[in-house]
Amino acid sequence: MQRNQIDQVRRFNRLLTRRVGALQDSYLKRGRPLSQARVIFEAGAAGGIDLRDLRGRLGLDSGHLSRLLRALEADGFVAVARKPDDGRARRVVLTARGREEFAAYDRLSDRLARSMLAPLGAAQRDRLVAAMGEIERLIRAAELTVAIEPADGEAARFCLRQYYAELEQRFETGFFAGPDDAAELAPPSGAFVVARIGGEPVGCGGLRRLAAATGEIKRVWTAPSMRGLGVASAILAKLEAIARDQGHARLRLDTNRTLTEAHALYAGRGYREIARYNDNPYAHHWFEKRL
Amino acid sequence: MQRNQIDQVRRFNRLLTRRVGALQDSYLKRGRPLSQARVIFEAGAAGGIDLRDLRGRLGLDSGHLSRLLRALEADGFVAVARKPDDGRARRVVLTARGREEFAAYDRLSDRLARSMLAPLGAAQRDRLVAAMGEIERLIRAAELTVAIEPADGEAARFCLRQYYAELEQRFETGFFAGPDDAAELAPPSGAFVVARIGGEPVGCGGLRRLAAATGEIKRVWTAPSMRGLGVASAILAKLEAIARDQGHARLRLDTNRTLTEAHALYAGRGYREIARYNDNPYAHHWFEKRL
DNA sequence: ACAATTATCTGACTAAAGTCAGATAATGCA
DNA sequence: TGCATTATCTGACTTTAGTCAGATAATTGT
């Protein structure tokens, strides 16, 4: 890590701290303590929230939160009710008055955002927004996790639905998914992994047994909004580690010629193109990597 | 301003608020109240600061600040002394112990910056840093001011020195500045303007009388780190407004063929190429705009 | 069925932040 | 010179924030 990179990040943090401080100040100027405002904000943003989650999210002591809520109830901003499925737990929702207050905070955030864009010309505005999107994606990519999950689980199905839809659109021939093979993509000689960022599934990949000591990588997919951040590379790394643990000595995979970005990825991770090893009608290239 | 732009800025602000909050938390975890930490930080960053400025910067009540300082003095972190030139005012400087504490806060900022870079690969790190630099420049560009200043003032000389050095480097023939003409670049039929961002000079431009009702734009320059942010455009706009006020009906200017970015700028602001109107040996193109 | 666990609330605190009306002293200016 | 101004300090608050040890009630596991 270079010193000038660290300095740039620090300058950036310092600059943004001021901007963010300005927002907190304007929250306070609405005449409500900051922690009360934060409760209204969280409850409003999610359309109601369990106290347990709220406490975790704001890092508040349970006694403190309890008192905050009583104050907000007394002022008519929130209503707290038992949860029907668990009588110990409770849930806050905003009243009509609370929603008004939430809207006011919402307008303040909006105003801050506008004030950052307002002094810029159209071209510079586009550049600012693009750079913010880039930073957001990169920072969120830092929370990337890749873990084994069932290939017929909810997250897996969510990813695969989008994967198939994308293949259907990109392949010159269209695409029809073959028979369900979730059972193959599971231990002891296979696996399915889901990549998540902040809890949201953003990618997946499968591994199955192809032949003795040979695994096959399948269904590697990254959400379009998260491409270029190393998600697919992390998925491959995970699958390769799993394959090694399961005793595979080499990995193979096939790919369609329209998926050009995948070629670069496989080449970069040490896969070498080999001769056709299957009769997949959608495949144009075949790769292999020794583990 | 588009809704999706505003939303991107808001998401970005929300994300950064958390990061910044993490820094504030770690300040607090050093066992010192946040406002004391902020005083140490401000005093340390500037190598001493007047109470008046400190109060303005942190937005503190004078009584509150007074007590904070007494607490910090009692703990041996700061020394407060009368200012020699104004016995009412006072100034805080850090003691050796205070500087140690400051260094600790400094290390925390550093650690936060490192923690943002650490989980990324080299390519993504570069992209994050580049995007942060872009945002920093764009946000700072929002504070751009362009004002008339003397052509022989400190800021003007600072800009012109760099302007001449750059011409010397970029012109195929090298460049030697002609005789001093600061007197021409002044009212009533001329002007010199300096563009500043956050007090720092980042560009300049001159206007002089060329003939009856005709002004000439000269020495338009933008600091390399601030190019592409509309600084030169703002300088031209200012000079054009001044020329109009001074009764000029048209503006002319010449430029060297190596300054390609200047051509686009002039064309974009309505200057049209005309025939040679002077014998400037460094000029290859001549432009005019009717006001 | 009942002990352990979980979720929240209450009481009794301390610490920090912020406010406001004077008091004190140096300075600027008529 | 003396009066208004400026910069800071002091005292006497109130409000927020945050902590911790129980109390209460619902739920879970055995």
XYZ file of C-alpha atoms (C1' of nucleotides) in Angstrom:
642
model
C 0.000 0.000 0.000
C 1.515 3.293 -1.072
C 1.821 6.360 1.097
C 0.295 8.665 -1.502
C -2.717 6.377 -1.772
C -3.226 6.505 1.962
C -2.900 10.280 1.914
C -5.474 10.588 -0.840
C -7.910 8.461 1.126
C -7.298 10.568 4.231
C -7.823 13.853 2.409
C -10.995 12.416 0.990
C -12.235 11.265 4.393
C -11.507 14.661 5.885
C -13.397 16.447 3.143
C -16.400 14.180 3.423
C -16.438 14.338 7.221
C -17.257 18.014 6.950
C -20.071 17.392 4.503
C -21.504 14.653 6.641
C -21.144 16.792 9.759
C -23.217 19.416 7.995
C -26.002 16.900 7.580
C -25.906 15.886 11.249
C -26.016 19.534 12.250
C -29.073 20.118 10.147
C -30.725 17.090 11.721
C -30.094 18.650 15.108
C -31.439 21.986 13.946
C -34.832 20.366 13.622
C -34.981 20.626 17.412
C -34.857 16.906 18.130
C -31.960 15.069 19.794
C -29.804 13.254 17.283
C -30.499 9.799 18.653
C -34.249 10.371 18.455
C -33.814 11.553 14.896
C -31.832 8.432 14.092
C -34.599 6.234 15.492
C -37.184 8.005 13.357
C -34.900 7.693 10.373
C -34.316 3.973 10.786
C -37.931 3.183 11.549
C -39.093 5.269 8.606
C -36.596 3.952 6.087
C -37.556 0.336 6.685
C -41.265 0.877 7.305
C -40.980 -0.301 10.902
C -38.182 -2.125 12.645
C -37.746 -4.586 15.517
C -36.185 -3.068 18.625
C -33.498 -5.713 18.564
C -32.417 -4.732 15.064
C -32.679 -1.057 15.860
C -30.448 -1.493 18.904
C -27.899 -3.340 16.849
C -27.953 -0.852 14.059
C -27.589 2.243 16.217
C -25.422 0.612 18.865
C -27.656 1.703 21.722
C -27.998 0.362 25.245
C -31.355 -1.306 25.753
C -32.234 1.058 28.602
C -31.311 4.047 26.528
C -33.394 2.913 23.583
C -36.320 2.148 25.816
C -36.301 5.708 27.121
C -35.856 7.175 23.660
C -38.896 5.292 22.484
C -41.008 6.420 25.408
C -40.070 10.025 24.644
C -40.953 9.549 20.975
C -44.219 7.836 21.921
C -45.093 10.696 24.255
C -44.577 13.133 21.383
C -46.674 10.970 19.088
C -43.982 10.087 16.554
C -43.909 6.326 16.945
C -45.994 3.407 18.129
C -44.361 0.373 19.714
C -46.220 -2.923 19.642
C -45.601 -6.535 20.593
C -44.668 -8.767 17.725
C -47.396 -11.320 17.041
C -44.983 -14.210 16.500
C -42.792 -13.511 19.540
C -44.392 -11.798 22.491
C -41.060 -10.847 24.048
C -39.912 -8.806 21.086
C -41.386 -5.481 20.031
C -41.497 -3.443 16.885
C -41.578 0.307 16.228
C -43.578 1.870 13.452
C -44.001 5.552 12.676
C -47.324 7.265 13.247
C -48.635 9.765 10.699
C -46.798 12.481 12.595
C -43.621 10.410 12.623
C -43.846 9.909 8.889
C -44.063 13.670 8.460
C -40.939 14.085 10.528
C -39.221 11.340 8.557
C -40.115 13.118 5.340
C -38.494 16.262 6.727
C -35.245 14.387 7.393
C -35.515 12.861 3.973
C -35.775 16.312 2.450
C -32.635 17.365 4.337
C -30.626 14.482 2.854
C -32.024 15.416 -0.487
C -31.017 19.019 -0.038
C -27.472 18.055 0.900
C -27.219 15.883 -2.199
C -28.568 18.684 -4.350
C -26.152 21.170 -2.820
C -23.259 18.960 -3.873
C -24.498 18.749 -7.446
C -25.862 22.273 -7.838
C -22.619 24.205 -8.329
C -21.424 21.831 -11.050
C -22.028 21.845 -14.775
C -23.723 18.883 -16.446
C -20.478 17.167 -17.479
C -18.939 17.539 -14.039
C -22.123 16.351 -12.399
C -21.968 13.167 -14.428
C -18.377 12.686 -13.421
C -19.126 13.217 -9.726
C -21.983 10.743 -9.796
C -19.909 8.190 -11.703
C -17.030 8.496 -9.240
C -19.409 8.130 -6.296
C -20.899 4.997 -7.818
C -17.411 3.612 -8.339
C -16.429 4.269 -4.730
C -19.650 2.836 -3.436
C -19.125 -0.362 -5.383
C -15.479 -0.661 -4.380
C -16.142 -0.072 -0.700
C -19.026 -2.498 -0.697
C -16.899 -5.025 -2.560
C -14.623 -5.026 0.471
C -17.378 -6.845 2.379
C -17.477 -9.650 -0.152
C -17.980 -13.125 1.266
C -18.104 -16.385 -0.672
C -19.616 -19.362 1.128
C -21.032 -22.764 0.334
C -24.820 -22.747 0.123
C -27.323 -25.283 -1.200
C -27.653 -25.125 -4.981
C -31.440 -25.170 -4.607
C -31.535 -22.542 -1.851
C -33.219 -19.183 -2.220
C -30.067 -17.182 -2.961
C -28.867 -19.804 -5.453
C -32.153 -19.754 -7.327
C -32.105 -15.934 -7.288
C -28.658 -15.904 -8.918
C -29.321 -18.718 -11.377
C -32.540 -17.127 -12.603
C -30.581 -14.047 -13.606
C -27.719 -16.145 -14.960
C -29.990 -18.078 -17.286
C -31.822 -14.939 -18.381
C -28.505 -13.380 -19.266
C -27.325 -16.423 -21.236
C -30.641 -16.480 -23.077
C -29.996 -12.904 -24.099
C -26.308 -13.118 -24.907
C -25.917 -16.443 -26.665
C -26.427 -16.103 -30.424
C -28.568 -19.224 -30.248
C -30.549 -18.321 -27.166
C -30.356 -20.670 -24.185
C -32.445 -23.338 -22.535
C -31.357 -24.587 -19.108
C -30.755 -28.329 -18.992
C -32.218 -30.727 -16.394
C -31.867 -29.775 -12.747
C -28.503 -30.910 -11.401
C -28.505 -29.350 -7.938
C -27.683 -32.762 -6.480
C -24.377 -32.909 -8.373
C -23.330 -29.486 -7.083
C -22.933 -30.610 -3.510
C -20.369 -32.359 -1.301
C -18.577 -34.701 -1.174
C -17.292 -34.105 -4.717
C -19.054 -30.907 -5.673
C -20.267 -27.631 -4.217
C -22.281 -24.531 -4.864
C -21.094 -21.175 -3.549
C -22.869 -17.838 -3.251
C -21.015 -14.531 -3.100
C -22.667 -11.905 -0.941
C -21.999 -8.258 -0.292
C -23.693 -6.867 2.777
C -25.965 -9.899 2.870
C -27.179 -9.490 -0.726
C -26.332 -12.286 -3.172
C -24.151 -10.857 -5.942
C -22.740 -13.914 -7.582
C -22.500 -17.678 -7.612
C -20.571 -20.638 -8.944
C -20.802 -24.416 -8.971
C -18.393 -27.327 -8.874
C -19.226 -30.916 -9.830
C -17.307 -34.144 -10.309
C -16.483 -34.672 -13.991
C -14.214 -37.720 -13.828
C -11.669 -39.274 -11.493
C -9.778 -36.464 -9.722
C -11.324 -33.977 -12.157
C -13.845 -31.329 -11.214
C -15.859 -29.073 -13.468
C -16.651 -25.412 -12.778
C -20.154 -24.353 -13.810
C -22.522 -21.429 -13.536
C -20.070 -18.741 -12.539
C -22.053 -15.524 -12.529
C -21.666 -12.002 -11.120
C -24.445 -9.425 -10.755
C -24.054 -6.839 -13.528
C -23.776 -3.947 -11.046
C -20.810 -5.617 -9.328
C -18.660 -6.534 -12.304
C -15.051 -5.511 -12.406
C -14.699 -5.740 -8.643
C -13.145 -9.191 -8.423
C -16.325 -11.023 -7.428
C -15.973 -13.765 -10.053
C -12.310 -14.120 -9.233
C -13.165 -14.642 -5.555
C -15.785 -17.220 -6.511
C -13.253 -19.140 -8.583
C -10.691 -18.955 -5.805
C -13.220 -20.425 -3.390
C -14.272 -23.194 -5.767
C -10.651 -24.071 -6.448
C -9.932 -24.297 -2.725
C -12.954 -26.537 -2.229
C -11.920 -28.714 -5.180
C -8.449 -29.121 -3.711
C -9.931 -30.131 -0.347
C -12.205 -32.639 -2.073
C -9.197 -34.262 -3.722
C -9.599 -33.033 -7.282
C -6.284 -32.707 -9.135
C -7.561 -30.583 -12.014
C -10.502 -28.414 -12.946
C -12.156 -28.051 -16.313
C -14.794 -25.705 -17.639
C -16.386 -24.687 -20.872
C -17.585 -21.321 -22.068
C -19.483 -19.640 -24.886
C -17.636 -17.372 -27.312
C -19.902 -14.415 -26.512
C -18.699 -14.348 -22.883
C -15.448 -12.552 -23.663
C -14.879 -11.198 -20.177
C -14.934 -14.752 -18.833
C -12.024 -15.742 -21.075
C -9.813 -13.036 -19.596
C -10.825 -14.120 -16.103
C -9.990 -17.790 -16.684
C -6.715 -16.974 -18.414
C -5.764 -14.641 -15.577
C -6.369 -17.381 -13.019
C -4.191 -19.903 -14.805
C -6.690 -21.835 -16.916
C -5.318 -23.009 -20.281
C -7.456 -23.674 -23.304
C -7.741 -27.376 -24.180
C -9.580 -29.492 -26.733
C -13.312 -30.098 -26.548
C -14.042 -32.493 -23.668
C -17.857 -32.548 -23.774
C -20.748 -32.112 -26.172
C -22.274 -29.008 -24.608
C -23.975 -27.373 -27.604
C -23.474 -23.899 -26.112
C -19.712 -24.246 -25.564
C -17.029 -22.926 -27.913
C -13.980 -23.005 -25.664
C -12.741 -25.501 -23.096
C -10.273 -24.753 -20.313
C -8.293 -26.688 -17.753
C -6.256 -25.798 -14.683
C -4.099 -28.144 -12.635
C -4.512 -27.605 -8.917
C -30.640 17.718 -11.907
C -31.776 14.137 -12.290
C -33.434 12.034 -9.638
C -31.077 9.100 -10.119
C -28.097 11.412 -9.682
C -29.485 12.688 -6.416
C -30.144 9.139 -5.280
C -26.580 8.083 -6.080
C -25.209 11.011 -4.078
C -27.474 10.123 -1.168
C -26.474 6.464 -1.168
C -22.874 7.572 -1.255
C -23.354 9.985 1.652
C -25.060 7.289 3.681
C -22.244 4.853 3.069
C -19.569 7.358 3.984
C -21.432 8.479 7.090
C -20.926 5.012 8.498
C -17.226 5.018 7.727
C -16.793 8.438 9.251
C -18.830 7.390 12.252
C -16.360 4.539 12.708
C -13.555 7.067 12.919
C -15.379 9.148 15.491
C -16.055 6.037 17.535
C -12.404 5.156 17.534
C -11.564 8.699 18.661
C -13.914 8.182 21.579
C -12.367 4.842 22.370
C -9.163 6.650 23.236
C -10.954 7.583 26.469
C -11.202 11.300 25.787
C -14.467 13.164 25.105
C -14.953 13.833 21.429
C -14.892 17.595 21.754
C -11.550 17.477 23.598
C -10.205 15.216 20.880
C -11.374 17.671 18.260
C -9.593 20.527 20.011
C -6.365 18.539 20.112
C -6.832 17.632 16.482
C -7.395 21.205 15.320
C -4.604 22.630 17.436
C -2.209 19.949 16.304
C -3.054 20.081 12.607
C -2.404 23.814 12.396
C 0.462 23.982 14.880
C -1.525 26.174 17.249
C -4.775 28.031 16.733
C -6.476 31.177 18.091
C -9.440 30.468 20.336
C -11.624 32.605 18.140
C -10.840 30.498 15.079
C -11.177 27.298 17.038
C -14.595 28.302 18.282
C -15.687 29.133 14.771
C -14.354 25.925 13.349
C -15.881 23.610 15.913
C -19.004 25.689 16.478
C -18.563 25.792 20.252
C -19.982 28.146 22.842
C -17.266 30.306 24.378
C -18.022 29.032 27.864
C -17.918 25.461 26.683
C -14.597 25.934 24.933
C -13.147 27.693 27.938
C -13.937 24.735 30.134
C -12.670 22.243 27.572
C -9.371 24.073 27.486
C -9.076 24.145 31.244
C -9.634 20.399 31.330
C -7.005 19.872 28.635
C -4.582 22.188 30.434
C -5.104 20.319 33.672
C -4.215 17.080 31.893
C -1.164 18.716 30.360
C -2.187 18.398 26.704
C -2.296 22.076 25.737
C -0.967 25.467 26.769
C -3.066 28.579 26.278
C -1.276 31.936 26.062
C -2.160 35.555 25.403
C -1.453 36.680 21.876
C 1.368 39.261 21.857
C -0.342 41.551 19.347
C -3.792 41.501 21.002
C -3.930 40.922 24.730
C -7.630 40.061 24.694
C -7.225 37.123 22.358
C -5.552 33.846 23.244
C -3.974 30.995 21.388
C -3.730 27.237 22.081
C -0.656 25.192 21.303
C -0.047 21.538 22.058
C 2.466 20.523 24.696
C 4.771 17.566 24.092
C 2.142 15.332 25.638
C -0.535 16.893 23.449
C 1.533 16.231 20.353
C 1.777 12.589 21.368
C -1.980 12.428 21.665
C -2.330 14.177 18.323
C -0.028 11.617 16.752
C -2.260 8.887 18.138
C -5.314 10.429 16.459
C -3.278 10.782 13.320
C -2.502 7.098 13.405
C -6.215 6.349 13.757
C -6.998 8.289 10.569
C -4.220 6.414 8.922
C -5.574 3.114 10.068
C -9.032 3.928 8.754
C -7.544 4.823 5.385
C -5.569 1.604 5.337
C -8.621 -0.407 6.288
C -10.437 0.955 3.252
C -7.600 -0.007 0.926
C -6.546 -3.271 2.540
C -9.312 -5.574 1.296
C -8.835 -4.479 -2.322
C -6.508 -5.783 -4.989
C -3.974 -3.489 -6.583
C -6.136 -2.612 -9.589
C -9.167 -1.873 -7.467
C -7.069 0.151 -5.054
C -5.921 2.350 -7.901
C -9.489 2.797 -9.013
C -10.662 3.713 -5.526
C -7.911 6.277 -5.099
C -8.532 7.733 -8.547
C -12.259 8.061 -7.868
C -11.596 9.719 -4.516
C -9.245 12.203 -6.144
C -11.880 12.943 -8.750
C -14.539 13.562 -6.125
C -12.224 15.696 -4.060
C -11.424 17.877 -7.042
C -15.041 18.169 -8.115
C -16.283 19.052 -4.642
C -13.519 21.548 -4.153
C -14.214 22.990 -7.606
C -17.634 23.936 -6.261
C -15.897 26.590 -4.137
C -14.330 28.213 -7.179
C -14.142 32.002 -7.095
C -12.806 34.285 -9.816
C -11.980 37.845 -8.785
C -10.003 40.824 -10.052
C -6.560 41.040 -8.470
C -3.483 43.089 -9.339
C -1.470 41.562 -12.180
C 1.689 42.046 -10.160
C 0.261 40.671 -6.899
C 1.546 37.586 -5.171
C -1.109 35.187 -6.475
C -0.759 36.552 -10.012
C 2.993 36.080 -10.009
C 2.535 32.583 -8.558
C 0.233 31.633 -11.448
C 2.225 33.354 -14.196
C 5.466 31.704 -13.116
C 3.870 28.321 -13.666
C 2.151 29.489 -16.856
C 5.433 30.605 -18.409
C 7.233 27.458 -17.298
C 4.542 25.387 -18.944
C 4.701 27.345 -22.232
C 8.478 26.997 -22.219
C 7.996 23.251 -21.990
C 5.106 22.803 -24.393
C 5.924 25.192 -27.263
C 8.031 23.517 -29.931
C 10.181 26.645 -29.978
C 10.466 27.159 -26.247
C 9.173 30.415 -24.809
C 10.551 33.682 -23.494
C 8.181 36.031 -21.697
C 7.975 39.501 -23.279
C 8.332 42.784 -21.393
C 6.266 43.246 -18.262
C 2.777 44.499 -19.149
C 1.059 44.384 -15.768
C 0.031 48.023 -16.230
C -2.035 47.157 -19.320
C -3.891 44.396 -17.476
C -5.740 46.790 -15.208
C -8.819 49.003 -15.243
C -10.239 51.059 -16.866
C -9.823 49.053 -20.085
C -8.162 45.882 -18.831
C -8.108 43.520 -15.869
C -6.367 40.566 -14.322
C -8.351 37.873 -12.561
C -7.264 35.076 -10.264
C -9.315 31.915 -9.769
C -9.125 30.458 -6.276
C -10.393 27.276 -4.690
C -10.465 27.311 -0.916
C -8.163 30.328 -0.915
C -5.488 28.699 -3.116
C -4.826 30.273 -6.508
C -5.632 27.725 -9.222
C -5.816 29.826 -12.351
C -5.617 33.265 -13.876
C -6.417 35.314 -16.935
C -5.799 38.808 -18.281
C -7.676 41.328 -20.387
C -6.139 44.363 -22.126
C -7.295 46.984 -24.608
C -6.292 46.002 -28.143
C -8.022 48.702 -30.195
C -11.185 50.799 -30.050
C -13.954 48.708 -28.434
C -11.740 45.622 -28.765
C -10.209 43.742 -25.883
C -7.657 40.967 -25.925
C -7.652 37.939 -23.638
C -4.201 36.870 -22.457
C -2.533 34.462 -20.062
C -5.431 32.142 -19.368
C -4.026 29.354 -17.251
C -5.356 26.598 -14.966
C -3.328 24.625 -12.431
C -2.681 21.131 -13.857
C -4.346 19.427 -10.885
C -7.579 21.342 -11.517
C -8.030 20.870 -15.231
C -11.291 19.581 -16.605
C -13.283 21.187 -13.817
C -14.417 24.304 -15.652
C -11.880 26.650 -14.071
C -10.706 28.147 -17.394
C -14.275 28.473 -18.530
C -15.138 30.419 -15.371
C -12.114 32.653 -15.906
C -13.202 33.433 -19.451
C -16.766 34.108 -18.328
C -15.470 36.567 -15.755
C -13.170 38.336 -18.221
C -15.973 38.568 -20.751
C -18.281 40.149 -18.191
C -15.582 42.645 -17.231
C -14.918 43.468 -20.897
C -18.621 44.100 -21.471
C -18.744 46.406 -18.448
C -15.704 48.270 -19.721
C -17.415 48.900 -23.041
C -15.591 46.453 -25.269
C -17.716 45.180 -28.143
C -15.504 42.228 -29.088
C -12.713 40.127 -27.711
C -9.765 38.651 -29.521
C -7.080 36.212 -28.510
C -4.295 34.174 -30.033
C -3.036 30.737 -29.198
C -0.244 28.283 -29.959
C -1.018 25.124 -31.914
C 0.304 22.900 -29.134
C -2.415 24.084 -26.736
C -5.106 21.861 -28.178
C -7.340 21.864 -25.117
C -7.535 25.663 -25.337
C -8.989 25.473 -28.851
C -11.904 23.371 -27.670
C -12.473 25.754 -24.789
C -12.576 28.845 -26.983
C -14.759 27.181 -29.585
C -17.133 26.013 -26.866
C -17.505 29.545 -25.519
C -18.347 31.025 -28.920
C -14.957 32.223 -30.187
C -14.535 31.937 -33.968
C -11.216 31.578 -35.705
C -10.174 34.706 -37.649
C -7.166 35.836 -39.678
C -3.886 36.780 -38.038
C -4.283 40.138 -36.256
C -0.864 40.458 -34.613
C 2.733 39.387 -35.079
C 3.064 37.249 -31.964
C 5.753 34.753 -32.975
C 4.274 32.076 -30.708
C 0.751 32.302 -32.133
C -0.716 29.949 -34.751
C -4.426 30.617 -34.356
C -6.420 33.789 -33.775
C -9.950 33.943 -32.389
C -12.668 36.530 -31.932
C -15.950 36.703 -30.079
C -18.552 39.488 -30.284
C -19.930 40.407 -26.911
C -43.475 -28.581 33.427
C -39.759 -25.856 34.566
C -35.153 -23.969 34.281
C -32.478 -21.346 31.100
C -32.634 -17.967 27.696
C -34.171 -13.904 25.360
C -36.192 -9.227 24.892
C -37.428 -5.339 26.968
C -38.225 -2.107 30.766
C -37.228 0.603 35.155
C -34.478 2.993 38.458
C -30.502 5.205 39.732
C -26.689 6.801 38.226
C -22.375 9.606 35.792
C -20.423 12.077 32.080
C -20.557 15.090 28.343
C -22.612 18.694 25.720
C -24.668 22.804 25.312
C -26.879 27.448 27.047
C -27.048 31.935 28.976
C -26.397 35.799 31.819
C -23.099 38.421 33.667
C -17.888 39.524 34.949
C -13.253 40.865 33.580
C -9.798 42.791 30.867
C -7.653 44.602 26.597
C -8.488 47.452 22.486
C -10.282 50.842 19.211
C -12.006 55.155 18.377
C -14.166 59.665 18.883
C -9.861 60.213 28.273
C -13.643 57.440 28.441
C -17.103 54.681 26.194
C -18.314 51.071 23.044
C -16.438 46.826 21.369
C -14.139 42.479 21.436
C -12.353 38.165 23.483
C -12.505 35.257 27.008
C -13.885 33.415 31.513
C -17.083 31.977 35.426
C -21.180 30.280 37.558
C -25.369 28.114 37.349
C -27.926 25.801 34.980
C -30.640 21.998 31.387
C -30.494 18.429 28.115
C -28.496 14.312 25.953
C -25.952 10.365 26.093
C -24.508 6.439 28.042
C -24.035 2.646 31.881
C -25.402 -0.989 34.908
C -27.896 -3.766 38.009
C -31.985 -5.826 38.634
C -37.249 -6.733 37.364
C -40.715 -8.628 34.308
C -42.595 -11.422 30.894
C -42.504 -14.544 26.848
C -40.203 -18.423 24.738
C -37.275 -22.507 24.158
C -35.323 -26.871 25.140
C -35.376 -30.922 27.691
